[in-house]
């Protein structure tokens, strides 16, 4: 089978009314392999600290919540090897003993820390007051903290640039603990895109020549976003204490970011009860590039001092558009599914590199998982001008080599997705997300030979959250 199914019989065309509408994910036992769910997102996707910072391809908290409820108890250890903005860790804090996250993006780590840190909320409130006493003040200076950024006033109006200078200086000079600083830096980072001249509807960082933006006042937005973050940490704090009172576990839940990455997880063999994650999509999102403005300001505090270091780090991501190690051929396990000559040349090294990275990751994931433990992953399909790539089938094939066997998979329709604009066939519109449940076992579960359908459902403009 070719990797780019050109809308032939292998593509199951499904209509909207073929979805079963649900408000929450059903129990694992009552889901059939191949089910297609229309998940109505009437429930909040940004409770607790989930709404503290935008993040490209953030997954809805309902996914890790569901996986944890199905496969864990309060003694379990959960890992998210591609944790992004920490959705899994926040969810784990309410229910399991320990959760660990890994990511190669330093900003993702900062956001996650800010979302999971325990805080003295009174201190955060008094520090907020102290900063806001200066509301409206400006501090002169055109330079951005990251070196090598040309023309900062292309990105920010002088007024907002100077207001941001002032807020940033206060965060960096007021005396506060490390976790308090992480809280304020995360809040600061979350305002940058909104108050800049850059478009805030698309993920990509660019100033639109046609859609002129009137950025809101930096101080006003900062105040609003800090307030929202305080609500979030208060909510998480009370959920956390309720959970620790209700649980029999002697210790409160812990969530921690580990050094290393998804290809090298510093945990012992057979120690993890559940992996739940949304790995990067095939070459569709350049996570760090989406956060260019945030890196201009926070880069030096996160160990990314210059534009050149920033560009170098972008290449380390699984699925990077321009990976540092180039492979000509896909992994042998999927050589009949991915044919290099059919991949457009501008995507080739990204696509092939992606599958090699994921293969290495599955090997490592299998090492740390206990026997019979589950690996739950969310993946979309990538549609390009040439057709749809069955990424989910490729990933299950790669995982099976390391005893991670496909147990059940079901798809749900994304109704709130950060992406607003279809990318005209370059990279792909992701139409449905698959939840793939793998089980670490030597047994043959008999699913690998059946490809999953690729539902051809388009997302309406009105269904996209902006
Ligand atoms: C789809 S995002 C995860 C989003 C996350 N579920 C959330 O809700 O915010 C994928 C993440 O994988 C990270 N990533 C890419 N390559 C990685 C690697 N080798 N190890 C760890 N993380 C990696 C990216 O930086 C990105 O943050």
Coordinates of N, CA and C and ligand atoms in Angstrom, one line a residue, residues 55-59 80-87 102-105 108 261-263 278-280 287 316-318, ligand 1:
X55 N -1.0 26.8 23.5 CA 0.1 25.9 23.0 C -0.4 25.2 21.8
X56 N 0.5 25.2 20.8 CA 0.1 24.6 19.5 C -0.2 23.1 19.7
X57 N -1.3 22.6 19.2 CA -1.7 21.2 19.3 C -1.7 20.7 20.7
X58 N -2.2 21.6 21.6 CA -2.5 21.2 23.0 C -3.6 20.1 22.9
X59 N -3.6 19.1 23.7 CA -4.8 18.2 23.6 C -5.7 18.6 24.7
X80 N 4.2 11.3 30.5 CA 3.9 11.9 29.2 C 5.3 12.3 28.6
X81 N 5.8 11.5 27.6 CA 7.1 11.8 27.0 C 7.2 13.0 26.1
X82 N 6.0 13.5 25.6 CA 5.9 14.7 24.7 C 5.0 15.6 25.4
X83 N 5.3 16.1 26.6 CA 4.3 16.7 27.5 C 3.8 18.1 27.0
X84 N 4.5 18.8 26.1 CA 4.1 20.1 25.7 C 3.8 21.0 26.8
X85 N 2.6 21.5 26.9 CA 2.3 22.5 28.0 C 1.7 21.8 29.2
X86 N 1.9 20.5 29.3 CA 1.7 19.8 30.6 C 0.3 19.4 30.9
X87 N -0.6 19.2 29.9 CA -2.0 18.9 30.1 C -2.1 17.6 31.0
X102 N 8.3 14.9 29.9 CA 9.5 15.3 29.2 C 9.2 16.1 28.0
X103 N 10.1 17.0 27.6 CA 9.9 17.8 26.4 C 11.3 18.4 26.1
X104 N 11.5 18.6 24.8 CA 12.8 19.2 24.5 C 12.7 20.8 24.4
X105 N 11.5 21.3 24.5 CA 11.3 22.7 24.3 C 11.3 23.4 25.7
X108 N 8.1 25.1 26.8 CA 7.1 24.1 27.2 C 7.3 23.7 28.6
X261 N 14.7 13.2 27.0 CA 13.6 13.4 26.1 C 12.9 12.1 25.8
X262 N 12.0 12.2 24.8 CA 11.2 11.0 24.6 C 12.0 9.8 24.1
X263 N 13.2 10.1 23.6 CA 14.0 9.0 23.1 C 15.0 8.5 24.2
X278 N 0.4 13.1 23.3 CA 0.1 13.4 21.9 C 1.4 13.7 21.3
X279 N 2.0 12.8 20.6 CA 3.3 13.1 20.0 C 3.2 14.1 18.9
X280 N 4.3 14.7 18.5 CA 4.2 15.7 17.4 C 3.6 15.0 16.1
X287 N 6.9 23.6 16.7 CA 6.5 24.1 18.0 C 7.2 25.4 18.5
X316 N 15.9 19.6 16.7 CA 15.9 18.4 17.5 C 14.6 17.8 17.7
X317 N 13.5 18.5 17.3 CA 12.2 17.9 17.6 C 11.9 16.7 16.7
X318 N 11.2 15.7 17.3 CA 10.7 14.6 16.4 C 9.7 15.2 15.4
Ligands
LIG1 C1 1.6 17.8 20.3 S1 2.7 18.5 21.4 C2 2.2 18.0 22.9 C3 1.0 18.8 23.4 C4 0.6 18.4 24.8 N1 -0.2 17.2 24.8 C5 -0.3 19.5 25.4 O1 -1.4 19.3 25.7 O2 0.3 20.7 25.6 C6 4.2 17.6 21.1 C7 5.4 18.0 21.9 O3 6.4 17.1 21.7 C8 7.6 17.8 21.9 N2 8.8 17.1 21.3 C9 9.2 17.0 20.1 N3 10.3 16.1 20.0 C10 10.5 15.7 21.3 C11 11.4 14.8 21.8 N4 12.4 14.2 21.1 N5 11.3 14.5 23.2 C12 10.4 15.1 23.9 N6 9.5 16.0 23.4 C13 9.6 16.3 22.1 C14 7.4 19.2 21.2 O4 8.3 20.1 21.7 C15 5.9 19.4 21.6 O5 5.9 20.2 22.8

